[in-house]
XYZ file of C-alpha atoms in Angstrom:
673
model
C -31.248 -77.734 60.699
C -34.403 -76.766 58.819
C -32.518 -74.369 56.537
C -30.022 -77.046 55.565
C -32.827 -79.460 54.888
C -34.664 -76.931 52.716
C -31.694 -76.403 50.384
C -29.754 -79.615 50.678
C -32.136 -82.456 51.498
C -32.344 -84.669 54.581
C -29.360 -84.834 56.913
C -28.446 -88.110 58.729
C -29.616 -88.419 62.326
C -26.898 -87.769 64.897
C -26.677 -87.919 68.692
C -26.409 -84.829 70.875
C -22.712 -85.627 71.448
C -22.123 -85.856 67.699
C -23.924 -82.541 67.193
C -21.513 -80.857 69.597
C -18.563 -82.390 67.768
C -20.010 -81.146 64.464
C -20.361 -77.588 65.756
C -16.834 -77.705 67.172
C -15.524 -78.938 63.824
C -17.290 -76.120 61.982
C -15.762 -73.554 64.318
C -12.296 -75.103 64.023
C -12.569 -75.194 60.209
C -13.735 -71.583 59.874
C -11.385 -70.085 62.486
C -8.428 -71.208 60.391
C -9.663 -69.020 57.557
C -11.682 -66.263 59.156
C -10.735 -65.300 62.703
C -8.698 -62.133 63.156
C -4.971 -62.946 63.532
C -3.013 -60.404 65.622
C -0.911 -58.270 63.268
C 2.778 -57.632 63.718
C 3.702 -54.640 65.813
C 5.192 -51.862 63.704
C 8.965 -51.727 64.071
C 12.086 -51.267 62.039
C 12.736 -55.008 61.792
C 10.264 -57.507 60.316
C 9.753 -60.810 62.116
C 9.747 -62.745 58.851
C 12.166 -60.472 56.984
C 9.631 -59.024 54.519
C 9.794 -55.301 53.596
C 8.408 -52.798 51.102
C 11.109 -50.806 49.299
C 10.836 -47.965 46.809
C 13.649 -47.375 44.342
C 15.167 -44.648 42.206
C 16.823 -47.212 39.908
C 14.785 -50.433 39.851
C 17.399 -52.649 38.198
C 20.301 -51.480 40.384
C 18.183 -51.694 43.549
C 17.055 -55.266 42.820
C 20.679 -56.243 42.189
C 21.587 -54.741 45.564
C 18.817 -56.739 47.267
C 20.039 -59.981 45.696
C 23.671 -59.172 46.544
C 22.626 -58.709 50.170
C 21.141 -62.204 50.259
C 17.576 -61.026 49.674
C 14.863 -61.962 47.172
C 12.115 -60.024 45.382
C 8.689 -61.345 46.418
C 6.383 -58.997 44.510
C 6.927 -56.216 41.956
C 5.007 -52.968 42.673
C 5.477 -50.810 39.552
C 2.813 -48.266 40.572
C 5.046 -47.055 43.455
C 8.386 -47.793 41.710
C 9.030 -50.461 44.297
C 8.797 -54.092 45.349
C 8.132 -56.370 48.298
C 11.372 -58.109 49.251
C 12.772 -60.557 51.801
C 16.019 -59.401 53.454
C 18.233 -60.875 56.181
C 18.364 -58.641 59.258
C 22.118 -58.123 59.032
C 21.782 -56.561 55.553
C 19.186 -53.902 56.471
C 21.585 -51.042 57.223
C 23.446 -51.579 53.976
C 20.219 -51.593 51.959
C 18.982 -48.419 53.683
C 22.268 -46.689 52.831
C 22.175 -47.827 49.188
C 21.780 -44.753 46.921
C 19.268 -46.628 44.712
C 16.884 -47.310 47.650
C 14.462 -44.429 48.355
C 12.609 -45.941 51.320
C 12.279 -49.199 53.283
C 9.498 -50.202 55.684
C 8.132 -53.376 57.260
C 5.541 -55.068 55.027
C 2.639 -55.408 57.536
C 0.352 -58.430 57.563
C -3.361 -58.202 56.717
C -5.990 -60.833 57.614
C -9.692 -61.444 57.151
C -12.085 -59.725 59.571
C -14.805 -62.285 60.317
C -15.837 -64.789 62.940
C -17.924 -67.909 62.258
C -21.355 -68.578 63.769
C -23.379 -71.746 64.339
C -25.460 -73.208 61.533
C -28.698 -71.621 62.805
C -31.475 -70.977 60.352
C -31.367 -67.385 59.247
C -32.273 -65.113 56.368
C -30.232 -62.093 55.292
C -31.995 -59.540 57.491
C -29.333 -56.981 56.589
C -30.629 -56.579 53.017
C -33.817 -54.994 54.325
C -32.032 -53.066 57.092
C -29.907 -51.172 54.547
C -33.023 -50.443 52.386
C -31.638 -52.438 49.425
C -35.098 -53.858 48.665
C -36.363 -50.297 48.063
C -33.821 -49.415 45.344
C -33.543 -51.064 41.925
C -30.433 -50.693 39.731
C -30.449 -47.521 37.618
C -29.840 -46.634 33.982
C -26.032 -46.763 34.332
C -25.945 -50.284 35.805
C -23.754 -51.544 32.940
C -21.029 -49.047 33.909
C -20.622 -50.199 37.527
C -18.047 -52.769 38.666
C -17.238 -53.900 42.218
C -13.790 -55.285 43.035
C -13.626 -57.784 45.914
C -10.155 -58.335 47.394
C -10.348 -61.567 49.376
C -9.826 -65.353 49.308
C -11.369 -66.067 45.893
C -14.806 -66.760 44.396
C -16.897 -69.876 43.837
C -17.534 -69.345 40.118
C -20.646 -71.301 39.132
C -22.384 -71.089 42.514
C -26.152 -71.322 42.064
C -26.758 -67.930 43.725
C -23.826 -65.949 42.293
C -23.239 -64.222 38.915
C -21.173 -65.949 36.257
C -21.489 -63.326 33.504
C -19.504 -60.111 33.892
C -17.095 -61.663 36.404
C -13.313 -61.352 35.933
C -10.414 -61.919 38.282
C -6.736 -61.901 39.227
C -4.645 -63.742 41.808
C -1.470 -62.199 43.221
C 0.418 -65.486 43.471
C -0.770 -66.998 40.182
C -3.413 -69.092 41.948
C -6.907 -69.654 40.508
C -9.117 -66.695 41.537
C -12.263 -68.778 40.903
C -11.234 -71.275 43.607
C -12.040 -69.956 47.102
C -9.498 -71.341 49.565
C -11.527 -70.591 52.703
C -15.034 -69.517 51.700
C -14.546 -65.993 53.055
C -14.468 -64.286 49.649
C -17.570 -66.159 48.457
C -19.470 -65.185 51.623
C -18.504 -61.500 51.221
C -19.447 -61.541 47.532
C -22.839 -63.081 48.270
C -23.753 -60.159 50.523
C -22.902 -57.763 47.708
C -24.203 -59.605 44.656
C -26.133 -62.844 45.359
C -28.835 -63.071 42.690
C -32.578 -62.735 43.192
C -33.174 -65.998 41.301
C -35.463 -67.910 43.661
C -32.788 -70.023 45.404
C -30.512 -69.514 48.391
C -30.034 -65.894 49.460
C -30.055 -62.530 47.686
C -27.526 -59.736 48.052
C -27.718 -55.963 48.254
C -27.241 -55.646 44.469
C -29.258 -58.685 43.389
C -29.669 -57.833 39.678
C -26.235 -59.057 38.502
C -23.580 -56.374 38.959
C -20.209 -56.755 37.211
C -17.497 -58.084 39.532
C -13.710 -58.255 39.558
C -12.178 -60.722 42.019
C -8.627 -60.256 43.312
C -7.514 -63.326 45.257
C -4.885 -62.336 47.811
C -5.439 -65.069 50.433
C -4.223 -68.497 49.356
C -2.291 -71.541 50.497
C -2.945 -73.859 53.395
C -3.788 -71.171 55.976
C -5.696 -68.797 53.653
C -5.704 -66.363 56.560
C -3.248 -63.487 56.070
C -1.362 -61.520 53.428
C 1.004 -58.539 53.312
C 0.306 -54.851 52.796
C 2.224 -55.039 49.505
C -0.346 -57.574 48.263
C -3.013 -54.921 48.825
C -0.993 -52.322 46.897
C -0.933 -54.728 43.939
C -4.628 -55.551 44.460
C -5.652 -51.869 44.290
C -3.774 -51.541 40.978
C -5.540 -54.629 39.601
C -8.958 -53.359 40.721
C -8.395 -50.033 38.983
C -7.009 -51.629 35.832
C -10.216 -53.681 35.643
C -12.276 -50.464 35.737
C -13.737 -50.937 39.215
C -15.719 -48.119 40.864
C -15.908 -49.735 44.324
C -13.284 -51.837 46.143
C -14.348 -54.052 49.082
C -11.661 -55.178 51.537
C -13.039 -57.335 54.364
C -9.597 -57.653 55.921
C -7.106 -55.665 57.961
C -4.172 -55.518 60.333
C -2.747 -53.377 63.129
C 0.334 -51.797 61.539
C -0.012 -48.925 59.036
C 2.222 -48.711 55.962
C 3.389 -45.512 54.244
C 3.342 -47.050 50.767
C 0.010 -48.795 51.350
C -1.446 -45.470 52.506
C -0.190 -43.835 49.300
C -1.846 -46.523 47.166
C -5.256 -45.897 48.773
C -4.778 -42.120 48.626
C -4.021 -42.362 44.893
C -7.070 -44.587 44.363
C -9.277 -41.986 46.038
C -7.770 -39.248 43.851
C -8.529 -41.403 40.798
C -12.217 -41.564 41.758
C -12.340 -45.053 43.294
C -14.313 -45.655 46.513
C -12.624 -48.148 48.863
C -14.598 -49.727 51.726
C -13.019 -51.898 54.435
C -13.838 -53.784 57.639
C -13.190 -51.781 60.824
C -11.811 -54.845 62.645
C -12.877 -57.395 65.256
C -10.690 -56.596 68.267
C -13.505 -54.985 70.275
C -11.127 -52.187 71.289
C -10.253 -48.637 70.259
C -7.268 -49.841 68.208
C -7.047 -48.736 64.581
C -7.047 -51.428 61.895
C -5.660 -50.824 58.405
C -6.539 -50.188 55.617
C -9.931 -49.203 57.153
C -8.354 -46.478 59.325
C -6.720 -44.599 56.440
C -8.608 -41.339 55.748
C -9.058 -42.365 52.091
C -10.953 -45.549 53.061
C -14.500 -45.940 54.459
C -14.305 -47.876 57.756
C -17.371 -50.052 58.526
C -18.346 -51.305 62.005
C -20.734 -54.206 62.700
C -24.188 -54.148 64.328
C -26.761 -56.878 64.962
C -30.361 -57.273 63.863
C -31.494 -54.976 66.718
C -29.098 -52.219 65.591
C -26.794 -52.770 68.566
C -23.011 -52.693 68.195
C -21.367 -56.123 68.042
C -19.205 -56.503 71.139
C -16.129 -57.416 69.083
C -16.473 -54.552 66.575
C -13.679 -51.948 66.788
C -14.674 -48.503 68.099
C -12.236 -45.777 67.064
C -12.217 -42.296 65.557
C -11.973 -43.644 61.994
C -15.268 -45.597 62.040
C -17.484 -43.970 59.409
C -20.525 -46.234 58.937
C -22.254 -49.253 60.455
C -23.866 -52.243 58.752
C -25.227 -55.691 59.704
C -22.414 -58.044 60.678
C -23.847 -60.576 63.168
C -25.142 -63.963 61.952
C -25.246 -62.804 58.336
C -26.486 -65.492 55.941
C -24.672 -65.604 52.630
C -23.090 -67.919 50.088
C -20.192 -70.295 50.792
C -18.495 -72.550 48.202
C -20.971 -75.195 47.081
C -20.464 -78.474 48.919
C -18.803 -76.972 52.027
C -18.539 -79.765 54.634
C -20.275 -79.298 58.002
C -20.728 -81.352 61.167
C -17.337 -83.053 60.865
C -15.689 -84.961 63.709
C -12.295 -83.773 65.029
C -10.451 -86.240 62.809
C -12.223 -84.848 59.771
C -13.083 -88.297 58.401
C -16.834 -88.118 59.036
C -19.170 -85.152 58.364
C -22.923 -84.785 58.636
C -23.391 -83.104 55.269
C -22.596 -80.215 52.972
C -24.029 -76.701 52.590
C -24.017 -73.894 50.041
C -24.939 -71.170 52.551
C -23.884 -70.223 56.082
C -24.358 -67.488 58.698
C -21.122 -65.801 59.740
C -20.274 -62.789 61.893
C -17.646 -60.069 61.649
C -16.943 -56.609 60.315
C -16.000 -58.591 57.193
C -19.735 -59.233 56.817
C -20.655 -55.569 57.499
C -18.371 -53.951 54.889
C -19.956 -55.650 51.812
C -23.375 -54.237 52.755
C -21.901 -50.745 52.271
C -20.056 -51.746 49.079
C -23.269 -53.135 47.608
C -25.195 -49.963 48.464
C -22.444 -47.782 46.911
C -22.626 -49.794 43.664
C -26.422 -49.588 43.684
C -26.256 -45.786 44.023
C -23.648 -45.412 41.292
C -25.838 -47.388 38.882
C -28.273 -44.449 38.880
C -25.715 -41.906 37.639
C -22.147 -42.854 36.732
C -21.248 -39.139 36.676
C -21.575 -38.931 40.449
C -18.099 -38.828 41.984
C -16.722 -41.108 44.679
C -16.679 -38.123 47.054
C -20.373 -37.439 46.365
C -21.296 -41.103 46.916
C -19.313 -41.163 50.188
C -20.941 -37.898 51.302
C -24.414 -39.300 50.564
C -23.708 -42.534 52.488
C -22.536 -40.510 55.476
C -25.187 -37.774 55.463
C -28.138 -40.149 54.933
C -27.094 -42.836 57.437
C -29.585 -43.742 60.172
C -28.298 -42.135 63.365
C -27.736 -44.767 66.060
C -25.984 -42.684 68.744
C -27.158 -39.050 68.656
C -24.548 -37.993 66.099
C -21.215 -39.482 65.081
C -19.650 -41.905 67.552
C -16.633 -44.250 67.501
C -18.988 -47.226 67.953
C -21.350 -46.533 65.015
C -19.707 -43.762 62.971
C -22.478 -41.726 61.340
C -24.881 -44.659 61.612
C -26.518 -47.471 59.637
C -26.074 -47.195 55.867
C -29.395 -46.507 54.052
C -29.656 -47.072 50.285
C -32.971 -45.331 49.621
C -32.153 -42.299 51.766
C -28.720 -41.964 50.120
C -30.263 -42.079 46.623
C -32.743 -39.355 47.596
C -29.849 -37.254 48.943
C -27.890 -37.581 45.692
C -30.878 -36.821 43.493
C -31.681 -33.753 45.613
C -28.210 -32.222 45.917
C -26.589 -33.601 42.747
C -29.431 -34.008 40.213
C -28.510 -36.104 37.191
C -29.744 -33.591 34.606
C -31.849 -30.406 34.473
C -35.609 -30.797 34.750
C -37.564 -30.595 31.525
C -40.272 -28.098 30.620
C -43.391 -28.891 32.655
C -45.692 -28.833 29.645
C -45.676 -28.483 25.898
C -45.870 -24.967 24.502
C -48.434 -23.615 22.037
C -47.711 -23.116 18.363
C -45.374 -20.196 17.848
C -43.867 -20.557 21.355
C -40.902 -22.403 22.848
C -39.782 -23.377 26.362
C -37.140 -21.108 27.884
C -35.376 -21.181 31.269
C -33.287 -23.468 33.471
C -33.591 -25.690 36.545
C -37.226 -25.382 37.697
C -37.863 -21.926 36.246
C -39.358 -22.556 32.807
C -41.866 -20.601 30.737
C -43.312 -20.616 27.239
C -42.251 -17.564 25.236
C -42.934 -16.526 21.604
C -40.572 -17.812 18.975
C -38.702 -14.781 17.566
C -39.574 -14.065 13.924
C -37.011 -14.756 11.258
C -36.166 -12.863 8.086
C -39.209 -13.125 5.793
C -37.191 -14.172 2.787
C -33.716 -14.987 1.619
C -31.602 -12.052 0.519
C -29.860 -11.563 -2.803
C -26.152 -12.105 -3.256
C -24.272 -9.228 -1.713
C -27.083 -8.531 0.780
C -27.878 -9.688 4.273
C -30.917 -9.637 6.577
C -30.879 -6.803 9.093
C -33.343 -5.707 11.786
C -35.018 -6.856 15.005
C -38.401 -8.033 16.293
C -40.667 -7.990 13.204
C -38.835 -5.262 11.278
C -36.457 -7.035 8.921
C -35.054 -5.980 5.564
C -32.396 -7.026 3.113
C -29.553 -4.516 2.973
C -26.359 -4.397 0.951
C -23.271 -5.835 2.606
C -20.679 -3.108 3.340
C -17.456 -2.963 1.432
C -14.659 -4.655 3.398
C -12.586 -2.236 5.471
C -9.151 -3.277 6.641
C -7.439 -1.175 9.260
C -5.142 -1.683 12.243
C -4.027 0.381 15.231
C -1.314 -0.224 17.843
C -1.853 1.208 21.312
C 0.910 0.551 23.877
C 0.265 0.147 27.574
C 3.651 1.842 28.040
C 6.307 2.885 25.538
C 9.378 3.671 27.659
C 11.127 1.881 30.510
C 14.461 1.535 32.285
C 16.457 -1.494 33.307
C 19.899 -2.510 34.485
C 22.542 -3.663 31.972
C 21.790 -7.239 30.966
C 18.064 -6.924 31.781
C 15.314 -7.910 29.349
C 12.580 -5.249 29.403
C 9.081 -6.324 28.290
C 6.561 -4.032 26.583
C 2.890 -4.862 25.968
C 0.955 -3.424 23.023
C -2.655 -3.735 21.956
C -2.883 -4.564 18.233
C -6.482 -3.780 17.214
C -8.497 -4.561 14.075
C -10.555 -1.377 13.622
C -12.156 -2.479 10.334
C -15.371 -4.408 9.679
C -13.749 -7.592 8.395
C -11.809 -10.309 10.216
C -8.146 -10.158 9.263
C -4.720 -11.607 9.897
C -1.648 -9.495 10.572
C 2.089 -10.028 10.235
C 4.029 -8.670 13.208
C 7.696 -7.679 13.419
C 9.885 -5.987 16.030
C 13.014 -3.858 15.488
C 15.066 -3.047 18.597
C 17.110 -0.181 17.181
C 20.706 -0.486 18.433
C 19.658 -3.226 20.850
C 17.962 -6.607 20.277
C 14.155 -6.895 20.257
C 12.049 -10.055 19.838
C 8.323 -10.831 19.782
C 7.036 -12.898 22.692
C 4.095 -13.738 20.411
C 3.449 -15.474 17.058
C 4.704 -13.470 14.108
C 1.272 -13.890 12.520
C -2.008 -13.381 14.387
C -5.707 -13.459 13.407
C -7.917 -10.741 14.931
C -11.707 -10.500 14.542
C -13.272 -7.223 13.392
C -13.437 -4.756 16.279
C -11.209 -6.921 18.515
C -7.657 -6.554 19.836
C -4.788 -8.877 20.691
C -2.094 -8.254 23.315
C 1.446 -8.462 21.942
C 4.591 -8.587 24.081
C 7.976 -7.288 22.838
C 11.177 -8.070 24.753
C 13.913 -5.415 24.491
C 17.334 -6.704 25.596
C 19.740 -4.240 27.252
C 23.378 -5.194 26.503
C 25.461 -6.148 29.522
C 28.041 -3.475 28.595
C 25.471 -0.676 28.266
C 26.516 2.496 30.092
C 24.384 4.481 32.518
C 21.684 6.557 30.751
C 22.411 5.009 27.322
C 19.198 4.196 25.421
C 17.775 2.619 22.266
C 14.477 3.189 20.443
C 12.626 0.182 19.009
C 9.684 -0.269 16.682
C 6.720 -2.687 16.470
C 4.996 -3.070 13.092
C 1.715 -4.766 12.125
C 0.803 -5.304 8.470
C -2.551 -6.629 7.190
C -2.180 -9.824 5.150
C -5.443 -9.039 3.319
C -4.569 -5.478 2.348
C -0.923 -4.509 2.327
C -1.971 -0.862 2.489
C -3.317 -1.368 6.015
C -0.471 -1.171 8.516
C 0.538 0.480 11.797
C 3.623 0.992 13.933
C 4.530 2.001 17.488
C 7.830 2.978 19.086
C 9.338 2.240 22.480
C 12.485 3.515 24.189
C 14.573 1.655 26.763
C 17.171 3.365 28.975
C 19.989 1.635 30.840
C 20.076 2.318 34.556
C 22.649 1.459 37.216
C 22.584 -2.179 38.386
C 20.689 -2.562 41.678
C 22.796 -2.482 44.807
C 23.402 -5.868 46.401
C 22.312 -5.908 50.024
C 22.578 -8.611 52.593
C 19.269 -10.176 53.524
C 17.815 -9.244 56.885
C 18.623 -12.506 58.632
C 16.773 -11.376 61.761
C 13.432 -11.039 59.889
C 12.161 -14.503 60.853
C 8.424 -14.339 61.672
C 6.283 -17.328 62.701
C 2.506 -17.767 62.972
C 0.894 -20.973 64.300
C -2.716 -22.131 63.862
C -3.335 -24.912 66.423
C -6.402 -27.179 66.342
C -7.625 -30.731 67.029
C -8.752 -33.170 64.317
C -10.848 -36.058 65.664
C -9.351 -35.378 69.070
C -5.685 -35.324 67.932
C -3.438 -32.292 68.271
C -2.541 -30.696 64.909
C -1.098 -27.348 63.833
C -0.288 -25.339 60.703
C 2.989 -23.346 60.925
C 3.590 -20.356 58.606
C 6.746 -18.246 58.338
C 8.311 -15.823 55.870
C 9.798 -18.095 53.224
C 13.398 -17.346 52.306
C 14.461 -16.138 55.742
C 17.306 -18.690 55.675
C 20.555 -18.887 53.736
C 20.698 -22.694 53.731
C 17.153 -23.265 52.476
C 16.268 -25.701 55.274
C 14.743 -25.369 58.731
C 14.255 -27.320 61.952
C 10.786 -27.454 63.560
C 10.698 -27.453 67.373
C 7.840 -28.247 69.758
C 8.329 -27.494 73.427
C 12.038 -26.895 72.764
C 12.664 -30.271 71.078
C 13.255 -30.812 67.362
C 10.333 -32.704 65.778
C 11.411 -32.264 62.149
C 15.003 -31.687 61.038
C 16.087 -30.364 57.670
C 12.602 -29.455 56.395
C 12.459 -27.314 53.266
C 12.247 -23.548 53.837
C 8.857 -23.437 52.086
C 7.140 -21.097 54.520
C 4.736 -23.834 55.724
C 4.799 -26.975 57.843
C 1.798 -29.157 58.745
C 2.192 -30.695 62.213
C 0.232 -33.859 63.031
C 0.447 -35.949 66.181
C -1.213 -38.861 67.944
C -1.565 -36.809 71.150
C -5.240 -36.543 72.055
C -7.111 -33.944 74.080
C -6.364 -30.285 74.730
C -3.325 -28.637 76.249
C -0.650 -26.012 75.700
C 2.530 -26.154 73.625
C 5.247 -23.932 72.140
C 6.559 -23.927 68.571
C 9.662 -22.394 67.020
C 11.317 -22.523 63.584
C 15.112 -22.252 63.226
C 17.456 -22.305 60.294
C 18.900 -25.819 60.330
C 21.888 -26.274 62.667
C 21.990 -22.545 63.585
C 20.698 -20.250 66.305
C 18.872 -18.147 63.694
C 15.334 -18.735 64.989
C 11.875 -17.251 65.103
C 10.286 -16.083 68.306
C 8.751 -18.869 70.440
C 4.983 -19.039 69.832
C 2.633 -20.286 72.588
C -0.529 -22.141 71.472
C -3.547 -23.894 73.003
C -5.124 -26.955 71.324
């Protein structure tokens, strides 16, 4: 209890039996808030009746939900949807409602941490991730980290108070941490180097935005729709990095879209890989758009409870991690909760929840050195510079232990902030010329020795300059067609292209007009155009053949260009269009249905790209078959289909594409994964 004594004064003496009760009480208290709760299995029916719906008509759809006995729990304007509660008997009617685009179970998400005993510990992870070797950079004021969790102990002696904003999904107070989890996560990212308590990865006061999603008496789980709203709030607050030390087993289509959009917008999202100790995937960490972080201990060994799957990207310290908890947190309480041994402001907890904020803090630290680096470049640097813990990527460690200093060196090497400067000053009469690292001092070119009189200009090169009289303005124009005759069927619009060139020595503007003869002609170009001296502009003229034009009938048109500076300068060109017979209508070759398949494995899973000649169908839709069974019905006849499966390992398969509900099919293609 030396650590508690150091920060909080003497603790009352207790017996060994009381100590065991105190430890049990701590565990019971923290498990309520922090232990992983098994997520709902994905199915078509929600256990508690909560769903995510997207809508084509928001007002009409909400009315339909209410008419079906449902309620709206959370508006999600970014996906044109909402989280709703619906009775099971109304589901089919809602799915069939024309104003409902999609409906899916709203999966639960919970914190990803496990409590430890109150052993004395210092944040060893700060040194392990090289945070002590990297100070914030010149763009520190432009970096903001968003922490989606259980709240924040605003006013804590070791945490920032300036530059901290927040939201709460249910209208709760974001600065009141209902379980301590959010405060512990934030301390790992941003605890101040102020001489008390602990310090975080980014210990020089980074801007924070807190989104409180956990609340209420259990403070232990939320829905996927809460995370959709949280991502919106993080981005609206201008956050560069989002930390989510939480997760659940069931994926969500709409939640996936929210994280995919955030990645496209340049936001880097980092999440806890999960604490099941299995190969199961936990979401949102296992979405491709999110960085999944596994936990290791002080000896760089994987924590036994840390998930190990093909989405793990990085590792970070997550065992007995000391960090901040809400000031005055009770410890050593008896089972009844009416007697405790004392209070603490700091505690050591374990979990992938504790690992993820190490990576978030490092990402913010890197971004502070150059805000122009992209989220993809930061993610690449974190991955490529990680300390290898398993001879290459592995599901236990990903690419390895995150390293701040090595990642900064990687970014500065491959994505330098700005070109290097000249290595030395140049002598009088010279200047520095070149780019990147190839610079040299070269003589300054001489200028005209004196100003010229009105009507003259300085002409020459090197040291031979003289003042010469400016030439009299010359205005002239030529029109050179790329073609001046064409044929087309009655009703066709035939397009001609002409080059209108300024052949004089003075910039000029020209007025253009088109005359189609007996048929209509229009300019597909402004009627007035400015052309620099010696330059040309391309002008398109559309000649319309009447629908009643007879075979071999023709009309001659004319394009004119007139100088607006000198009306004497003008030019014209002619073009002749002849009516031809309409093209014969032929039936499409319905048998010309060709299929190519590129089969491969991504992270062990069977995938394939299917290509066929688009337009080989009359209906415009196709069915995709694998091994003789339809895997996608009514797909658009776009000429491409991306096949993705959860089947792992190699093997053989067949693919075929057929026009929907017909026997008009491609050949069967055999592939090997």
